[in-house]
Short mmCIF file of C-alpha atoms in Angstrom, two decimals:
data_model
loop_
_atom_site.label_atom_id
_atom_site.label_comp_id
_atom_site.label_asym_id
_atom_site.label_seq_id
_atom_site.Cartn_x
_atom_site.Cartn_y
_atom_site.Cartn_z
CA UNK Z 997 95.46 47.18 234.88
CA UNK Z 998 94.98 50.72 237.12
CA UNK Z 999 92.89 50.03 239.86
CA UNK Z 1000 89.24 51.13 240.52
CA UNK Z 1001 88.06 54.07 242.41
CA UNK Z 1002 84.69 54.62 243.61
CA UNK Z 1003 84.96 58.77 243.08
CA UNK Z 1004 85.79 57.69 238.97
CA UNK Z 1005 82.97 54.87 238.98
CA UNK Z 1006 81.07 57.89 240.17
CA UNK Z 1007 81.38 59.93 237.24
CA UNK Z 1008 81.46 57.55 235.00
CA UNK Z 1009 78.56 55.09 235.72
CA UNK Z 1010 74.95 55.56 234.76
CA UNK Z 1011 71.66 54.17 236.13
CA UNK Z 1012 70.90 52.93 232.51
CA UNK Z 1013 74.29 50.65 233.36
CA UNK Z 1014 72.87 49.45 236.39
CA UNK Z 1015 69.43 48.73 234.00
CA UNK Z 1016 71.27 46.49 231.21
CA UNK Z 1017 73.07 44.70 233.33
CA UNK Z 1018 70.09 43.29 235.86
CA UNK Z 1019 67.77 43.29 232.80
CA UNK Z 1020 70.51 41.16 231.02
CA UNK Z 1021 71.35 38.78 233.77
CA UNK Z 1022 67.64 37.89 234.77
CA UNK Z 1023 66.18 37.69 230.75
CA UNK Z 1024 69.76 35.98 229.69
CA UNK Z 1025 69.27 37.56 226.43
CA UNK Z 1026 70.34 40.65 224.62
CA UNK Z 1027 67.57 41.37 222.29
CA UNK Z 1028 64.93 41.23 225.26
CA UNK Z 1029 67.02 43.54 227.37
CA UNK Z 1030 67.36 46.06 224.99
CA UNK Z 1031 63.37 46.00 224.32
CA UNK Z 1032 62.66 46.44 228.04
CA UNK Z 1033 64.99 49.37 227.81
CA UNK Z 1034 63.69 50.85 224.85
CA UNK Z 1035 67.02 50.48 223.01
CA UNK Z 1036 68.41 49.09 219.81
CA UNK Z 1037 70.35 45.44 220.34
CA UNK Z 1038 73.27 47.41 218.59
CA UNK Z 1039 72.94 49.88 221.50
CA UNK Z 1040 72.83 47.64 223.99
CA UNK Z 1041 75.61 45.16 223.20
CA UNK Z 1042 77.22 48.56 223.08
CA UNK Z 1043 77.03 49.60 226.14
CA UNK Z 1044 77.46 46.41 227.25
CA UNK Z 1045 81.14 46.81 225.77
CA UNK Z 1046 81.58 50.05 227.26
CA UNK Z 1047 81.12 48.46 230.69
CA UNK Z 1048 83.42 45.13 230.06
CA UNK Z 1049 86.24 47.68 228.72
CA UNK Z 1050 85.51 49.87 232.21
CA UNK Z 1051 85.64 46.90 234.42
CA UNK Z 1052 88.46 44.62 232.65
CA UNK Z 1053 86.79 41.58 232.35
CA UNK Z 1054 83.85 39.97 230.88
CA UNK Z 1055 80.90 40.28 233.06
CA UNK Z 1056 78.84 38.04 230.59
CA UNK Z 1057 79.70 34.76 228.70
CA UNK Z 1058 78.10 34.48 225.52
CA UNK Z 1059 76.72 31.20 224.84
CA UNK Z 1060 75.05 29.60 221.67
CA UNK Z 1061 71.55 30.64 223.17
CA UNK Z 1062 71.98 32.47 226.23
CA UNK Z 1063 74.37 35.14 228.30
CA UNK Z 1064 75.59 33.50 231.03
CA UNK Z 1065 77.06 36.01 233.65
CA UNK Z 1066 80.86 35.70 235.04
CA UNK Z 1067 81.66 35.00 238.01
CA UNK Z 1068 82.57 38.88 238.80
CA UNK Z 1069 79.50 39.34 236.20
CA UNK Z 1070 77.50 38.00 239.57
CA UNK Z 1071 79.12 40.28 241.82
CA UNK Z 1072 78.54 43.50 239.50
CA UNK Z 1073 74.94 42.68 239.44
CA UNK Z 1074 74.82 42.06 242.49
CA UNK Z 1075 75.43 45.08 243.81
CA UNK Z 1076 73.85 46.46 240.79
CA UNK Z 1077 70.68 45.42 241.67
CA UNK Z 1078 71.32 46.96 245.49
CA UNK Z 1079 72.31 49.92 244.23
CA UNK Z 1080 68.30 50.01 241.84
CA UNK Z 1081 66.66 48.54 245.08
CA UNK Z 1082 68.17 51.88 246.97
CA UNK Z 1083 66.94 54.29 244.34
CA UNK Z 1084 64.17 52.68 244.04
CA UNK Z 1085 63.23 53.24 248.01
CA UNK Z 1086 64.96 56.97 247.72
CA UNK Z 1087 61.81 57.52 245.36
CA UNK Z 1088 59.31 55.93 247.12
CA UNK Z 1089 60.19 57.50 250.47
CA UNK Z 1090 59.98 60.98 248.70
CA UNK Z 1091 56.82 60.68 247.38
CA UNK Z 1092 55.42 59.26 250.29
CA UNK Z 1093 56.93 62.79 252.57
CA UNK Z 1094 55.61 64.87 249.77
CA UNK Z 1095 52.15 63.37 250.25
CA UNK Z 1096 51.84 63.93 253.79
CA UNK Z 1097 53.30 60.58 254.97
CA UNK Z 1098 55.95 59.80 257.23
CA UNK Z 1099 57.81 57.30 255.50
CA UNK Z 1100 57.79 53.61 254.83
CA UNK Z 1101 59.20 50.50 257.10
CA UNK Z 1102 60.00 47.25 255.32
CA UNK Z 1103 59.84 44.35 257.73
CA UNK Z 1104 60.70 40.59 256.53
CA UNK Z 1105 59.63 37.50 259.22
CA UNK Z 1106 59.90 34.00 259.78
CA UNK Z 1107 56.39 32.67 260.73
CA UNK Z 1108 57.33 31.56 264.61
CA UNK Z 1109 57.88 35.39 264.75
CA UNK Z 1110 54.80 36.53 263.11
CA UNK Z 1111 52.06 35.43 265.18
CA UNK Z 1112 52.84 36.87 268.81
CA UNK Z 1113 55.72 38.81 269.09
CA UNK Z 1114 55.87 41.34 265.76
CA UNK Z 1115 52.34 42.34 265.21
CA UNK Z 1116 52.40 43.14 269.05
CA UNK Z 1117 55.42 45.33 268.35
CA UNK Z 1118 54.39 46.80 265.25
CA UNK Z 1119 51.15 47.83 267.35
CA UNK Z 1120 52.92 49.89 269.26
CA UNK Z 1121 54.96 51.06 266.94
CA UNK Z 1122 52.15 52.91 264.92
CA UNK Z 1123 50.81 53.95 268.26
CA UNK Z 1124 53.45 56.28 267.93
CA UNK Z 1125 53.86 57.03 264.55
CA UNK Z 1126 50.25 56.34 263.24
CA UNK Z 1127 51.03 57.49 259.64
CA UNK Z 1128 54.18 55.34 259.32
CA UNK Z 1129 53.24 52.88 256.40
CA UNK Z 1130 54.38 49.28 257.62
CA UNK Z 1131 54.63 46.48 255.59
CA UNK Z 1132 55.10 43.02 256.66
CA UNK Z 1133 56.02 39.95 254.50
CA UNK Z 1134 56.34 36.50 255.82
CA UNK Z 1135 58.55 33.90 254.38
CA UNK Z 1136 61.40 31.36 254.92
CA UNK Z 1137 64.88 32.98 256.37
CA UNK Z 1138 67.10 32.32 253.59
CA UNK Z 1139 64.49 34.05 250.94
CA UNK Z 1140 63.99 37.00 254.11
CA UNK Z 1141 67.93 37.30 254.02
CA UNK Z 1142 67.81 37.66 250.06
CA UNK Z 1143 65.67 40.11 250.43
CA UNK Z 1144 67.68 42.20 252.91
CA UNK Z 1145 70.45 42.06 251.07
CA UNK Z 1146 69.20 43.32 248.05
CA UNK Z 1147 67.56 46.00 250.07
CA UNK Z 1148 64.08 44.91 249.61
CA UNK Z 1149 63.77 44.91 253.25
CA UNK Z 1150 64.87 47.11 256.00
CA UNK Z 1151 64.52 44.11 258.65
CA UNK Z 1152 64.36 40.70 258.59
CA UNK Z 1153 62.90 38.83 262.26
CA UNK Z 1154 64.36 35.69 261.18
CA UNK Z 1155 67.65 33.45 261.35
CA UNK Z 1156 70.60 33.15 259.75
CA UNK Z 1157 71.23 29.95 257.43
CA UNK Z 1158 74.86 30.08 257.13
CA UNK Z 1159 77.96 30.65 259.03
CA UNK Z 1160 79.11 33.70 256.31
CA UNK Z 1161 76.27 35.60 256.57
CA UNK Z 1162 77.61 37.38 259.95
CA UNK Z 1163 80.00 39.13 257.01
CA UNK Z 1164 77.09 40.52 255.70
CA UNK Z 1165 74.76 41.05 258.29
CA UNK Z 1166 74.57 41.50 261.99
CA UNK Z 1167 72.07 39.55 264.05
CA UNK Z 1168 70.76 40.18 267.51
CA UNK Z 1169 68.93 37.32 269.37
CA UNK Z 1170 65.32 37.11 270.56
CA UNK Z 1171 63.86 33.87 271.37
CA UNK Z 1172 65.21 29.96 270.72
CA UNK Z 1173 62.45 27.69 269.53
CA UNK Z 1174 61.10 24.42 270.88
CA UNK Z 1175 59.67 22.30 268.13
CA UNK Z 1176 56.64 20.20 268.93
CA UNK Z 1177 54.68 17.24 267.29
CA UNK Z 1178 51.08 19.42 266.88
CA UNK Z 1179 47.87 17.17 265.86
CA UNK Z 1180 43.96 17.66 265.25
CA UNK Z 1181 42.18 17.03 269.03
CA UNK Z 1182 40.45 13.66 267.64
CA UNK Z 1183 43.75 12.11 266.04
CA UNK Z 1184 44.55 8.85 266.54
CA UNK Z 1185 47.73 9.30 268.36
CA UNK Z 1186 46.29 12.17 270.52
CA UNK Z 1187 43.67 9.78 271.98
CA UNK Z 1188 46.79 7.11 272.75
CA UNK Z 1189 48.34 6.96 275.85
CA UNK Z 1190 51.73 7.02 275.13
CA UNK Z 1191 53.40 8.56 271.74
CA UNK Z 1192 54.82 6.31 269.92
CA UNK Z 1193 58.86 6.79 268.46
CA UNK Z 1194 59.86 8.86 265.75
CA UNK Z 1195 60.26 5.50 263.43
CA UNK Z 1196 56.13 5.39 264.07
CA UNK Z 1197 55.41 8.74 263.68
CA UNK Z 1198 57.23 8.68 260.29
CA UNK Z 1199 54.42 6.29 258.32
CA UNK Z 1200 51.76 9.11 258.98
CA UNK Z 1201 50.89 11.85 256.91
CA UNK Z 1202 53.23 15.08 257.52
CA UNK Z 1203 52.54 18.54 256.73
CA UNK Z 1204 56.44 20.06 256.38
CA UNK Z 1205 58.28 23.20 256.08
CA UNK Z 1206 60.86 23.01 252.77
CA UNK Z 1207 63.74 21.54 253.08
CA UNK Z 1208 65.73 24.64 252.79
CA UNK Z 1209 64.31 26.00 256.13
CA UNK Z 1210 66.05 25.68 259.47
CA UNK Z 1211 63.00 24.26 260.89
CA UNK Z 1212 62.89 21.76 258.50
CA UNK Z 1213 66.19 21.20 259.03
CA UNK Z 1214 65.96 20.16 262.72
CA UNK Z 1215 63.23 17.71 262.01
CA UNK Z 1216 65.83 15.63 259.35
CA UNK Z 1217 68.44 15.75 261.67
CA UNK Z 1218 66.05 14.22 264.78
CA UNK Z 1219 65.18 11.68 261.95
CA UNK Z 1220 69.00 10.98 261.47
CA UNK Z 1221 69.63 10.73 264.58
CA UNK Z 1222 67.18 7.97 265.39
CA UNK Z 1223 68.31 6.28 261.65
CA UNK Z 1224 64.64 6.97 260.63
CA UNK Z 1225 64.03 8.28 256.78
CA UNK Z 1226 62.58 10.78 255.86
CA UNK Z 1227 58.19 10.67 255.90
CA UNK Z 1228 57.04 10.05 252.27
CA UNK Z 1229 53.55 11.50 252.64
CA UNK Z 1230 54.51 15.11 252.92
CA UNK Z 1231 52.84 18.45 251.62
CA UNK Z 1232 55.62 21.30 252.19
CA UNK Z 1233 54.48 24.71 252.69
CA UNK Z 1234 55.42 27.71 254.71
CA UNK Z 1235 51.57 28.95 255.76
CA UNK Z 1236 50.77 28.04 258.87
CA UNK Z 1237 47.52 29.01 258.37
CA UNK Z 1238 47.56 26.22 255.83
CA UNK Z 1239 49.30 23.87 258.00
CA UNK Z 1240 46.48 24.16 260.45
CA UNK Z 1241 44.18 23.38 258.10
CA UNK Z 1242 45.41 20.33 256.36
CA UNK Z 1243 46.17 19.01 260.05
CA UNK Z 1244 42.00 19.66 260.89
CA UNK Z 1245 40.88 17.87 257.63
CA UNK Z 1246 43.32 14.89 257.60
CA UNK Z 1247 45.25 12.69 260.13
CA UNK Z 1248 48.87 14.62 259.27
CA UNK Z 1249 51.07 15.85 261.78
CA UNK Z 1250 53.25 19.07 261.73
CA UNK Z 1251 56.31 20.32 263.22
CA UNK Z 1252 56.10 23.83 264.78
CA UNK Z 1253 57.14 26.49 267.22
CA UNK Z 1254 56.12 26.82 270.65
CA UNK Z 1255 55.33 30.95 269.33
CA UNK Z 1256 52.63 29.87 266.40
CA UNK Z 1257 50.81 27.09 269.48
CA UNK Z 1258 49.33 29.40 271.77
CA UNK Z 1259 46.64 30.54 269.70
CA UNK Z 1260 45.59 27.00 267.92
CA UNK Z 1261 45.95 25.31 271.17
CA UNK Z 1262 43.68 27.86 273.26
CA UNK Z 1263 40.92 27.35 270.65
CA UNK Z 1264 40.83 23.53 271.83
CA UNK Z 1265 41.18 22.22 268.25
CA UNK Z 1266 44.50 20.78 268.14
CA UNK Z 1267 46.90 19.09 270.88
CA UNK Z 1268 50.57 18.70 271.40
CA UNK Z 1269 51.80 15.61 271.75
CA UNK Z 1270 54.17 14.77 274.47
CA UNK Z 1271 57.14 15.03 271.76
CA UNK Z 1272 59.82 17.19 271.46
CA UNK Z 1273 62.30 17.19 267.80
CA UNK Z 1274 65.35 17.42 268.26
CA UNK Z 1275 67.05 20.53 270.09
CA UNK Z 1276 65.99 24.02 270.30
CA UNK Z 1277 66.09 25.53 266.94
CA UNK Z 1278 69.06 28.41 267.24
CA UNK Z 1279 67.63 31.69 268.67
CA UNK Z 1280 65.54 33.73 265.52
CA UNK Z 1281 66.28 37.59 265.95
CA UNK Z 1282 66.31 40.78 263.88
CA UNK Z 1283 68.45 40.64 261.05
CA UNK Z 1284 69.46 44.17 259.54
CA UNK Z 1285 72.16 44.75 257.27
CA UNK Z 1286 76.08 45.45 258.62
CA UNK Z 1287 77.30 48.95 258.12
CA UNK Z 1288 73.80 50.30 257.73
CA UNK Z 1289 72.14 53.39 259.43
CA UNK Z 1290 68.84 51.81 260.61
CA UNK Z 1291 65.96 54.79 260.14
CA UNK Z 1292 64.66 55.72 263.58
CA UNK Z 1293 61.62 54.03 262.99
CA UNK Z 1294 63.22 50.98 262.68
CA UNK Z 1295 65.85 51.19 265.73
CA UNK Z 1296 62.15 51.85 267.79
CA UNK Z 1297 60.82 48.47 266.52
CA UNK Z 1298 63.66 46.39 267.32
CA UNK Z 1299 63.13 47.96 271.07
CA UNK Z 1300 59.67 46.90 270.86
CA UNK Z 1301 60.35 43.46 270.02
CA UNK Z 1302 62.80 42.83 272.73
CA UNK Z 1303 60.16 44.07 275.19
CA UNK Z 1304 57.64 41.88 273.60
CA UNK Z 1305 60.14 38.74 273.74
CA UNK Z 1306 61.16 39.26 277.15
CA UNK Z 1307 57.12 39.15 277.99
CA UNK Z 1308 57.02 36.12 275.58
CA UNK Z 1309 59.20 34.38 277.08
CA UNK Z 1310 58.22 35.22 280.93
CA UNK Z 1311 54.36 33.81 279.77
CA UNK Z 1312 55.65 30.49 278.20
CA UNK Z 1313 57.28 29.74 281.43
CA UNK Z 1314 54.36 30.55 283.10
CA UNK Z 1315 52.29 28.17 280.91
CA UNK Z 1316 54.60 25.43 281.01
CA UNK Z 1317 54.23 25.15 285.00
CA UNK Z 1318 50.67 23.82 284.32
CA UNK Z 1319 51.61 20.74 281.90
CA UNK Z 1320 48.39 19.55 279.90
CA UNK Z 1321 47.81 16.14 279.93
CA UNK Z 1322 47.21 14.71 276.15
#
């Protein structure tokens, strides 16, 4: 079999390729597909042909009532769907310069980040380019990371979940993360004088990130560690907004970040308890994709932020001179 080159992929490849094949792998049928193309199923299986022939290998398996893809099926849509994701932005980007704007900043974030240290960055940041359009989404790291790879994001402020990712992405640190036992200022245990153990603490009510989250992570491996299972009264979400809710209107406790305290804590409605889980979670940083030009926009954020977490971090220790008493 003669090997591929990119310059005859080039010439030979067409956008309407790219089209079948993510349409195809996320519907799992042909028939659908070919309607969100506006083709025939004849036309489509077609040019789904035309690409396996290309290629030299089946790039879907066709089951009873599905198409399954390959495994190098996943790795052409893959990039097929980075390669949409990029043409996509080339679009958007233009029609944004034609209408007067200065272009568009995709920004992905872990909440610990979000509270403090980006929107204090991003301030600045439009300071200087007030008709830059940011947008901001907040989420777990390993759906962030997703994200970025696909090129759905130009930046993620997150951390990364597995030891291969530095293959795909390079990572610069900002802050490392204390996690600490947060509760409503009239809980039970907040009006104790001493905290009781982790094999305690476990019977209340918890309000969780998922288990897919490093935070989440750290938490299981403090229980572990102690031989404690896992709480079975648990509502999992990412919002801390939502977490700070549930914790005013019930007796649960929460797991969070030093960076999402300040605020909730200064407003005299919840306490820490004298508790810290587990170690530090690994330093969270910006995330951006290896190999990639970042936009100048972009390269002036990521300044911003490490002023901003060198300020962070200089206030924390501050704070932490004047312990409060719970």
């Amino acid at each position: 079999m003669d090997k591929l080159s990119s310059l005859h992929l080039c010439n030979w490849l067409r956008f309407k390729h790219l089209l079948l094949l993510t349409h195809l792998a996320e519907s799992r049928n042909m028939h659908v597909a070919a309607r969100a193309m506006h083709l025939s199923q004849p036309a489509a299986s077609k040019m789904l042909r035309d690409l396996e022939d290309y290629f030299g290998f089946a790039l879907f398996e066709r089951l009873p009532r599905a198409m399954q893809p390959t495994e190098l099926g996943e790795q052409v849509v893959r990039h097929a769907r980075i390669l949409l994701n990029d043409t996509e932005r080339l679009v958007d980007d233009i029609n944004d310069l034609r209408e007067g704007g200065y272009g568009h900043l995709l920004v992905g974030a872990i909440a610990a980040a979000a509270p403090e240290i980006l929107p204090a960055a991003i301030a600045r940041l439009k300071q200087r380019r007030p008709r830059l359009a940011v947008s901001l989404q907040e989420q777990t790291s390993d759906r962030l990371l997703l994200d970025l790879e696909y090129k759905r994001l130009d930046l993620v402020i997150g951390r990364l979940t597995h030891v291969s990712q530095h293959n795909l992405f390079d990572f610069e640190p900002l802050l490392d993360e204390p996690l600490r036992v947060v509760v409503r200022r009239d809980h039970p245990l907040a009006l104790g004088e001493t905290v009781p153990g982790l094999a305690e603490l476990s019977r209340w009510p918890w309000v969780l990130h998922p288990l897919s989250s490093p935070m989440r992570g750290v938490f299981e491996a403090a229980l572990a560690e102690e031989s404690v299972s896992t709480p079975t009264n648990v509502v999992e979400t990412t919002s801390i907004q939502a977490t700070l809710q549930l914790l005013q209107t019930s007796d649960s406790l929460a797991v969070l970040p030093r960076s999402v305290l300040r605020r909730p804590l200064e407003g005299g409605q919840f306490v820490i308890l004298d508790r810290v889980i587990g170690k530090p979670l690994d330093y969270y940083g910006i995330v951006s994709r290896r190999g990639d030009t970042l936009a100048p926009a972009a390269r002036e954020l990521i300044g911003y932020l490490h002023e901003e977490a060198r300020r962070d971090c200089l206030a924390w220790r501050n704070e932490s001179t004047r312990e409060v008493v719970l």
